[in-house]
Coordinates of N, CA, C and O in Angstrom, one line a residue:
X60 N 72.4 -13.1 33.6 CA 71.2 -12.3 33.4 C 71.3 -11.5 32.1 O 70.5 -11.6 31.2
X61 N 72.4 -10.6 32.0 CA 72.4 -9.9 30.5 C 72.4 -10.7 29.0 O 71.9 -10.2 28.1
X62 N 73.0 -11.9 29.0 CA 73.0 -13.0 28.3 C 71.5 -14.0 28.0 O 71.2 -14.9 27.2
X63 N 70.9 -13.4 28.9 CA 69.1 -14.2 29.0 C 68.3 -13.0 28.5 O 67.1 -13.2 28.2
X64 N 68.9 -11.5 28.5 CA 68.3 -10.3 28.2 C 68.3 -10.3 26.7 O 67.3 -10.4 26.0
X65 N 69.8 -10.3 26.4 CA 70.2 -10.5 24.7 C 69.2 -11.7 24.0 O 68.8 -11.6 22.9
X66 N 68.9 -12.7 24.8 CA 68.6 -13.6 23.5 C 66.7 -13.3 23.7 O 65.9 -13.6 22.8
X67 N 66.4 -12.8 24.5 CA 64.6 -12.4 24.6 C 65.0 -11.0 23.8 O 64.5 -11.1 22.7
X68 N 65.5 -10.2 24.0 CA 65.8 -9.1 22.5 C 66.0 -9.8 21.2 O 65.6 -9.3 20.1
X69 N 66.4 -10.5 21.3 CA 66.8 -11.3 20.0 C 65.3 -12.0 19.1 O 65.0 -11.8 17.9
X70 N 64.8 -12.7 19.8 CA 63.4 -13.4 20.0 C 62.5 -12.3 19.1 O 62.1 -12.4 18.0
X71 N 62.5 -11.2 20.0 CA 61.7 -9.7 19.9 C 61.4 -9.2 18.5 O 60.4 -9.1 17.8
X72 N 63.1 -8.7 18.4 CA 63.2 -8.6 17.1 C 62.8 -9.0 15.9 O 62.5 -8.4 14.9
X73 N 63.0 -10.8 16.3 CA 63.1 -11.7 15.0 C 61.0 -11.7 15.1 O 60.4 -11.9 14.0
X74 N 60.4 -11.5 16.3 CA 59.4 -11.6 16.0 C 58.4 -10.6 15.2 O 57.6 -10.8 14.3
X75 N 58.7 -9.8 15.6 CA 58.7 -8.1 15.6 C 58.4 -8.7 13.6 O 57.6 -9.4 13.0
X76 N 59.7 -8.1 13.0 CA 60.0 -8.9 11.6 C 59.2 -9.5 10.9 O 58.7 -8.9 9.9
X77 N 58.9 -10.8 11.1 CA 58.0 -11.9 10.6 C 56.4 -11.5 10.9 O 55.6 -11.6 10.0
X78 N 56.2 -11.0 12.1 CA 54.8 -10.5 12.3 C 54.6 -9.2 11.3 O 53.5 -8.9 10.9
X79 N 55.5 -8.5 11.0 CA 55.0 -7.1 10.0 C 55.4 -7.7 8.2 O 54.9 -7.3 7.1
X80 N 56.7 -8.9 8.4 CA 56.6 -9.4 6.9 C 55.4 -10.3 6.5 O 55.1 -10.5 5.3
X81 N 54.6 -10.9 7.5 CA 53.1 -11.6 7.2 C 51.9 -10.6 7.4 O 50.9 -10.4 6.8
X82 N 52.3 -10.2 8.2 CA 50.7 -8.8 7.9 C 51.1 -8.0 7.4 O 50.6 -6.9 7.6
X83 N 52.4 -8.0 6.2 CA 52.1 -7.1 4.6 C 51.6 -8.2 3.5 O 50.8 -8.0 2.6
X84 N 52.1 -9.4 3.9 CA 51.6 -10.7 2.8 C 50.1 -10.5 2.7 O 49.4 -10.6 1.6
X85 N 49.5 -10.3 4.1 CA 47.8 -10.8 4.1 C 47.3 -9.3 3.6 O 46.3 -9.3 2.8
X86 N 47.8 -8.3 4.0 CA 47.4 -7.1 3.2 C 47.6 -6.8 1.6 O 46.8 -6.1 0.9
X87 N 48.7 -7.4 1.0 CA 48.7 -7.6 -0.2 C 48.0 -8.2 -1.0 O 47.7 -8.0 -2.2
X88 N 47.7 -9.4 -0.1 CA 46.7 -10.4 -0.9 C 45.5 -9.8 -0.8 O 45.0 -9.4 -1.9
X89 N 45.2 -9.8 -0.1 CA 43.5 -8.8 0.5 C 43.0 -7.7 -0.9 O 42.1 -7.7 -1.7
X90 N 44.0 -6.8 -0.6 CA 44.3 -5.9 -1.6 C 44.2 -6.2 -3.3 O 43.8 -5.3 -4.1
X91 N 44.7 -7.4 -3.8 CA 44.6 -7.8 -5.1 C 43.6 -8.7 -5.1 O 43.5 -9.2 -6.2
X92 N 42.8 -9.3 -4.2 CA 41.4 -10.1 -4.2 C 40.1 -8.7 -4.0 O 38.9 -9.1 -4.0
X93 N 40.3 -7.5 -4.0 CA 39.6 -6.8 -4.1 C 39.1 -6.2 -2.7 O 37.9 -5.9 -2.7
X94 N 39.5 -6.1 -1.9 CA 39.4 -5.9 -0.6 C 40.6 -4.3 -0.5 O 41.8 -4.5 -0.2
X95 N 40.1 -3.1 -0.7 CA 40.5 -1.9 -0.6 C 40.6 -0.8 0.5 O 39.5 -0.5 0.9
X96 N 41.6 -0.3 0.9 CA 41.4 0.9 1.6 C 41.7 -0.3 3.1 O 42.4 -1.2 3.3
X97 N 40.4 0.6 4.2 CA 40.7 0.1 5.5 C 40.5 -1.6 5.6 O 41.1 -2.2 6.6
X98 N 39.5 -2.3 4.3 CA 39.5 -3.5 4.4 C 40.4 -4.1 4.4 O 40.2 -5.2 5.0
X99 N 41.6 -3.9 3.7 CA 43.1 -4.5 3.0 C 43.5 -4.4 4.4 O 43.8 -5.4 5.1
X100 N 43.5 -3.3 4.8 CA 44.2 -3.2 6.3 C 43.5 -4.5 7.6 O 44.3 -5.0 8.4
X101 N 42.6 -4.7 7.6 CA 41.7 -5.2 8.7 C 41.8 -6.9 8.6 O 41.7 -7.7 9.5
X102 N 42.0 -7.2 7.2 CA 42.4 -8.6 7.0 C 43.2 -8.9 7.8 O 42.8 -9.2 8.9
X103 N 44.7 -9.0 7.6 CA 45.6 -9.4 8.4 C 45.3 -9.2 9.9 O 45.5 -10.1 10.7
X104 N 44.6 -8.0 10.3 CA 44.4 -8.1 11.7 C 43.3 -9.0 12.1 O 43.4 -9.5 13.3
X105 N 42.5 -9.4 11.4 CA 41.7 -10.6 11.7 C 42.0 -11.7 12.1 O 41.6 -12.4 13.1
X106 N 43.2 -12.1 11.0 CA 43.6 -13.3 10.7 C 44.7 -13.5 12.2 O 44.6 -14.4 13.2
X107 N 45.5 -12.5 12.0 CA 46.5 -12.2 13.6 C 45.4 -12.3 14.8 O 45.7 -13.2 15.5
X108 N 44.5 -11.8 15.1 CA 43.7 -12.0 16.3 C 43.2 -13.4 16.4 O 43.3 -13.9 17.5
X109 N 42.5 -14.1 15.2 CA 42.3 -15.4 15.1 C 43.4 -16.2 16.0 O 43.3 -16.7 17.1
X110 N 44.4 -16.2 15.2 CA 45.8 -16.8 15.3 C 45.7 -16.8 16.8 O 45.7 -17.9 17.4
X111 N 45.8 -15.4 17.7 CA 46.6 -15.4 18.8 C 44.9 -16.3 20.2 O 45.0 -17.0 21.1
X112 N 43.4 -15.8 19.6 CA 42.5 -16.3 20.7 C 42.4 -18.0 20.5 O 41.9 -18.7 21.3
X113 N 43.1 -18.4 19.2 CA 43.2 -19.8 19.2 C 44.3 -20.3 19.9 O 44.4 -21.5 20.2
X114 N 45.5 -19.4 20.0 CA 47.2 -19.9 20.5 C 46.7 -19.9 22.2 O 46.9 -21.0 22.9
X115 N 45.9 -18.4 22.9 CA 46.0 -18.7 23.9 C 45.0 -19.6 24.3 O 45.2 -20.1 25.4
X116 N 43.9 -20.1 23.7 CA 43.6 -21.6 24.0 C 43.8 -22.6 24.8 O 43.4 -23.3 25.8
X117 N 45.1 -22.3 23.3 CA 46.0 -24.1 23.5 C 46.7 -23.8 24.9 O 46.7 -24.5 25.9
X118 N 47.1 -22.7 24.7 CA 48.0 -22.3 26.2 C 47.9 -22.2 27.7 O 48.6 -22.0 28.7
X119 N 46.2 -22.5 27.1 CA 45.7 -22.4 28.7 C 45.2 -23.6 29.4 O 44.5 -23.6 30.5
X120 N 45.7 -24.6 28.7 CA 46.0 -26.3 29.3 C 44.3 -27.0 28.5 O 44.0 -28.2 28.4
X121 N 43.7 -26.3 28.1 CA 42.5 -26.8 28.0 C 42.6 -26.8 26.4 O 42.1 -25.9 25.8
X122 N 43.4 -27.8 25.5 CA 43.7 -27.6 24.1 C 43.2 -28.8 23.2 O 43.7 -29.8 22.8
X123 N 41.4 -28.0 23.1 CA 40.4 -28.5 23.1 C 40.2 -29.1 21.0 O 40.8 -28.2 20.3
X124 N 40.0 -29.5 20.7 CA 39.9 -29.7 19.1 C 39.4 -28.7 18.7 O 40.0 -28.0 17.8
X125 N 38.3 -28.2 19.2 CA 38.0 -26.5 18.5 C 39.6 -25.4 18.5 O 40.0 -24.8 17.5
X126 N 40.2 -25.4 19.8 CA 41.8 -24.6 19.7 C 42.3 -24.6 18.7 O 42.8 -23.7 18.0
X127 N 42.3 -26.2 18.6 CA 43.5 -26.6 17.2 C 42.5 -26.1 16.1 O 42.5 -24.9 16.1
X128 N 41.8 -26.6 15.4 CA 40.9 -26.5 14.4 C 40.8 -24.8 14.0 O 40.7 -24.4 12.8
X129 N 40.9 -24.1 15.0 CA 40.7 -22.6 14.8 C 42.2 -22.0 14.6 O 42.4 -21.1 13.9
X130 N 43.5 -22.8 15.3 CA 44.6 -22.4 15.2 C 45.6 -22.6 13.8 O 46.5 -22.0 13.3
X131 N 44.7 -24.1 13.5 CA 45.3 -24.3 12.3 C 44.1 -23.0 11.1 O 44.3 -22.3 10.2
X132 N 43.5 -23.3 11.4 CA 42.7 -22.1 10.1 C 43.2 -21.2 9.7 O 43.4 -20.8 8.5
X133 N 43.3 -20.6 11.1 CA 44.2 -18.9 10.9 C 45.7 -19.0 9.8 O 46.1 -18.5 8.8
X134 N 46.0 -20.3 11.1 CA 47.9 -20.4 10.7 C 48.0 -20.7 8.5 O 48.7 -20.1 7.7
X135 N 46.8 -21.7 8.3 CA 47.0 -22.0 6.9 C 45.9 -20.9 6.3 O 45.4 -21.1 5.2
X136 N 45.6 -20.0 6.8 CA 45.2 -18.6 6.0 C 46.6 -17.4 5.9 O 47.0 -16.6 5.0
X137 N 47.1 -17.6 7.1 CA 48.6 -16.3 6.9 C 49.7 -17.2 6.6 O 50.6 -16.3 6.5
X138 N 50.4 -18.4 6.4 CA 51.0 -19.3 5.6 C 50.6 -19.3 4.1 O 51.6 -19.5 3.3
X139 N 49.5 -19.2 3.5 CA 48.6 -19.1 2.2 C 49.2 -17.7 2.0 O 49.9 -17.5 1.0
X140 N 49.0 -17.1 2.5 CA 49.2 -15.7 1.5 C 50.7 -15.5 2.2 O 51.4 -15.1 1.2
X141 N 51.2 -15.6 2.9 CA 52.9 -15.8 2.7 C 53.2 -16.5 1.3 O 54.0 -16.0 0.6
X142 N 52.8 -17.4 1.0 CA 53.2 -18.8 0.3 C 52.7 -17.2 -1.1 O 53.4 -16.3 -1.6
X143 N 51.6 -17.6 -1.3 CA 51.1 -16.8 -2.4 C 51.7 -15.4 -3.0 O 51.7 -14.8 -4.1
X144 N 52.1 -15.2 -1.8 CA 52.3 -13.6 -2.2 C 54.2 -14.0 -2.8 O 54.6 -13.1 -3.6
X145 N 54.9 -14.7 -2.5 CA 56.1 -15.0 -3.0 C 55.9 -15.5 -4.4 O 56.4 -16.6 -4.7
X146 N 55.1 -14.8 -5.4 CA 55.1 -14.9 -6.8 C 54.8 -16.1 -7.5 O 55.2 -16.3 -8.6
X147 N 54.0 -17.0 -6.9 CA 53.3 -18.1 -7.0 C 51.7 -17.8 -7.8 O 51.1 -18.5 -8.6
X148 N 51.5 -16.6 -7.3 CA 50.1 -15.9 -7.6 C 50.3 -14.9 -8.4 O 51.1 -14.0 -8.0
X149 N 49.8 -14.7 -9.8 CA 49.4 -13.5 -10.4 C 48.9 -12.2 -9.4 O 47.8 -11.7 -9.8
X150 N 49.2 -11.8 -8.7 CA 48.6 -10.6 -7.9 C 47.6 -9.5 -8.7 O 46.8 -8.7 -8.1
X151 N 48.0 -9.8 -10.4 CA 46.9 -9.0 -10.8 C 45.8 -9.6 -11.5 O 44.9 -9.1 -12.1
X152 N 46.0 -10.7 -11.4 CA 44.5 -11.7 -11.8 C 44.0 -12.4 -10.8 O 43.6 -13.5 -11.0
X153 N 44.0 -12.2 -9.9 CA 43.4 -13.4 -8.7 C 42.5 -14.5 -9.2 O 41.8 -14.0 -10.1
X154 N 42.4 -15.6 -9.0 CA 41.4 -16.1 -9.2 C 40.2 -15.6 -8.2 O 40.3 -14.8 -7.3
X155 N 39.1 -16.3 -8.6 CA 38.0 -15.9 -8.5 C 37.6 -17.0 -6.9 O 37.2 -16.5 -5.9
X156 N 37.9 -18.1 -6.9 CA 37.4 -19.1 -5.9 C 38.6 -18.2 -4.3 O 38.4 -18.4 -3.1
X157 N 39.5 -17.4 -4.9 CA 40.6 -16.5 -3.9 C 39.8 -15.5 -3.6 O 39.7 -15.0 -2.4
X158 N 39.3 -15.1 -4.3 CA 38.6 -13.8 -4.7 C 37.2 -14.0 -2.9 O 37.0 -13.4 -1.8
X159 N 36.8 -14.9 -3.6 CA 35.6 -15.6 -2.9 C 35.6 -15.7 -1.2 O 34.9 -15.4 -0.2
X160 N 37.2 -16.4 -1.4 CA 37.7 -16.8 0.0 C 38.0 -15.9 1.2 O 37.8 -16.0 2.4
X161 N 38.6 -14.9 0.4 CA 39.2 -13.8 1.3 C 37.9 -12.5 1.6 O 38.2 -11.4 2.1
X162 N 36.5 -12.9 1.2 CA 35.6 -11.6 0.7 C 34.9 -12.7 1.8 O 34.2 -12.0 2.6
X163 N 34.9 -13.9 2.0 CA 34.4 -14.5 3.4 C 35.0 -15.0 4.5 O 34.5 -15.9 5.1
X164 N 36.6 -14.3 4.8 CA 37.2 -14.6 5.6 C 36.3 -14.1 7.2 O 35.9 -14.8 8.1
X165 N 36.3 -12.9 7.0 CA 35.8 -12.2 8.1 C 34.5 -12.9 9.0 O 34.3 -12.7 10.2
X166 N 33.6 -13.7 7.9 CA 32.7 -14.3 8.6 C 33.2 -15.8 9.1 O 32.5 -16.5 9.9
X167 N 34.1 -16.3 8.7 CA 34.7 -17.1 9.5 C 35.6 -17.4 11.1 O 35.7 -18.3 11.9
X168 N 36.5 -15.7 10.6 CA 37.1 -15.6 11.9 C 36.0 -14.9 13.2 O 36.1 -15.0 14.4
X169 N 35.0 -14.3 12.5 CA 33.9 -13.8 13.7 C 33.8 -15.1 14.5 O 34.1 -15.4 15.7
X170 N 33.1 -16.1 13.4 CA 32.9 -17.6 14.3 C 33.9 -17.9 14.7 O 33.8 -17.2 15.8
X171 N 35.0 -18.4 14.6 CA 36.1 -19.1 15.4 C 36.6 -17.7 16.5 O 36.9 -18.0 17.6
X172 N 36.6 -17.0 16.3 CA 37.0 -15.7 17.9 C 35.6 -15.8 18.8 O 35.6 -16.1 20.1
X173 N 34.5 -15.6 18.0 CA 33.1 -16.2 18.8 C 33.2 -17.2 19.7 O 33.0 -17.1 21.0
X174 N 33.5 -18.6 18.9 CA 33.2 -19.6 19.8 C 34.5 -20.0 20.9 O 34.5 -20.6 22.0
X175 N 35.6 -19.4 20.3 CA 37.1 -19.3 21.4 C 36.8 -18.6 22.5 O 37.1 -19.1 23.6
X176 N 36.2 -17.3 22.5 CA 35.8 -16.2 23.6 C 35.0 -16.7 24.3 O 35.5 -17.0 25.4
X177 N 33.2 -17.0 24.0 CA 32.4 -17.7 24.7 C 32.0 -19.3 25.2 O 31.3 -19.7 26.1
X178 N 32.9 -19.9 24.2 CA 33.0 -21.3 24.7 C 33.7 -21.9 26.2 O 34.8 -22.3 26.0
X179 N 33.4 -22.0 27.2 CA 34.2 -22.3 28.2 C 34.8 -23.3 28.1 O 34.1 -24.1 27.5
X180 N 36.0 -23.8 28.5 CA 36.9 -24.9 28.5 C 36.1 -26.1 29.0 O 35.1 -25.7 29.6
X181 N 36.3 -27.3 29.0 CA 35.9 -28.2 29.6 C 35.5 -28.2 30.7 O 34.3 -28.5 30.8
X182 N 36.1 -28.1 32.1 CA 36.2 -28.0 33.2 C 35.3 -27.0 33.8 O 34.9 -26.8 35.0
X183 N 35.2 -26.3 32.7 CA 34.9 -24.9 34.0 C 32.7 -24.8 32.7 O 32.0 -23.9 32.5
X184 N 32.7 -26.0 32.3 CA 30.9 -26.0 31.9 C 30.2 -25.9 32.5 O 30.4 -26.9 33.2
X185 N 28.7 -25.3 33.2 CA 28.4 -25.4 34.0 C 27.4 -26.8 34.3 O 27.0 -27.0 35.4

């Protein structure tokens, strides 16, 4: 039992970590694409909510092409600015087509949390 406690603390931790070292990536990026103040902040939370109404999806046996399709979006939007933000990107020149991307993120993840929330799984259509 204490040995199954240690390694779910361990899990915790390591997740804990990676979830605050990628939602500073996506706020950083956000931030030098011109997205300021509470917007810089609200990115990453987008992107992380995306991520998780697409994960529990897949999780709930019904792991429908829309699941994936929305799971991968999120995943290669907070992988992108992981990737980006490790000095690959001028952070003080953004390009402009980045600029673009992340200034229409928000109307993307509305649709994909939209159609994850209201779409019923296969089984249960009326």
């Amino acid at each position: 039992m204490r040995r199954h406690l240690a390694r779910i603390d361990a899990v915790l931790i390591q997740a804990v970590i990676a979830g605050a070292l990628s939602f500073a990536h996506l706020h950083d990026l956000a931030e030098a694409a011109g997205q300021h103040g509470w917007k810089a902040w609200a990115y990453p939370v987008s992107v992380d909510l995306l991520l998780v109404a697409a994960w529990r999806r897949l999780r709930s046996g019904h792991a429908t092409a829309s699941g994936w399709c929305w799971f991968l979006t999120a995943l290669i939007a907070s992988l992108g600015a992981n990737i980006a933000t490790a000095g690959l990107l001028d952070l003080d020149d953004v390009p402009a087509w980045l600029r673009i991307l992340v200034a229409g993120w928000p109307a993307i993840a509305f649709l994909g949390g939209t159609l994850l929330a209201h779409t019923p799984p296969p089984d249960e259509t009326p």
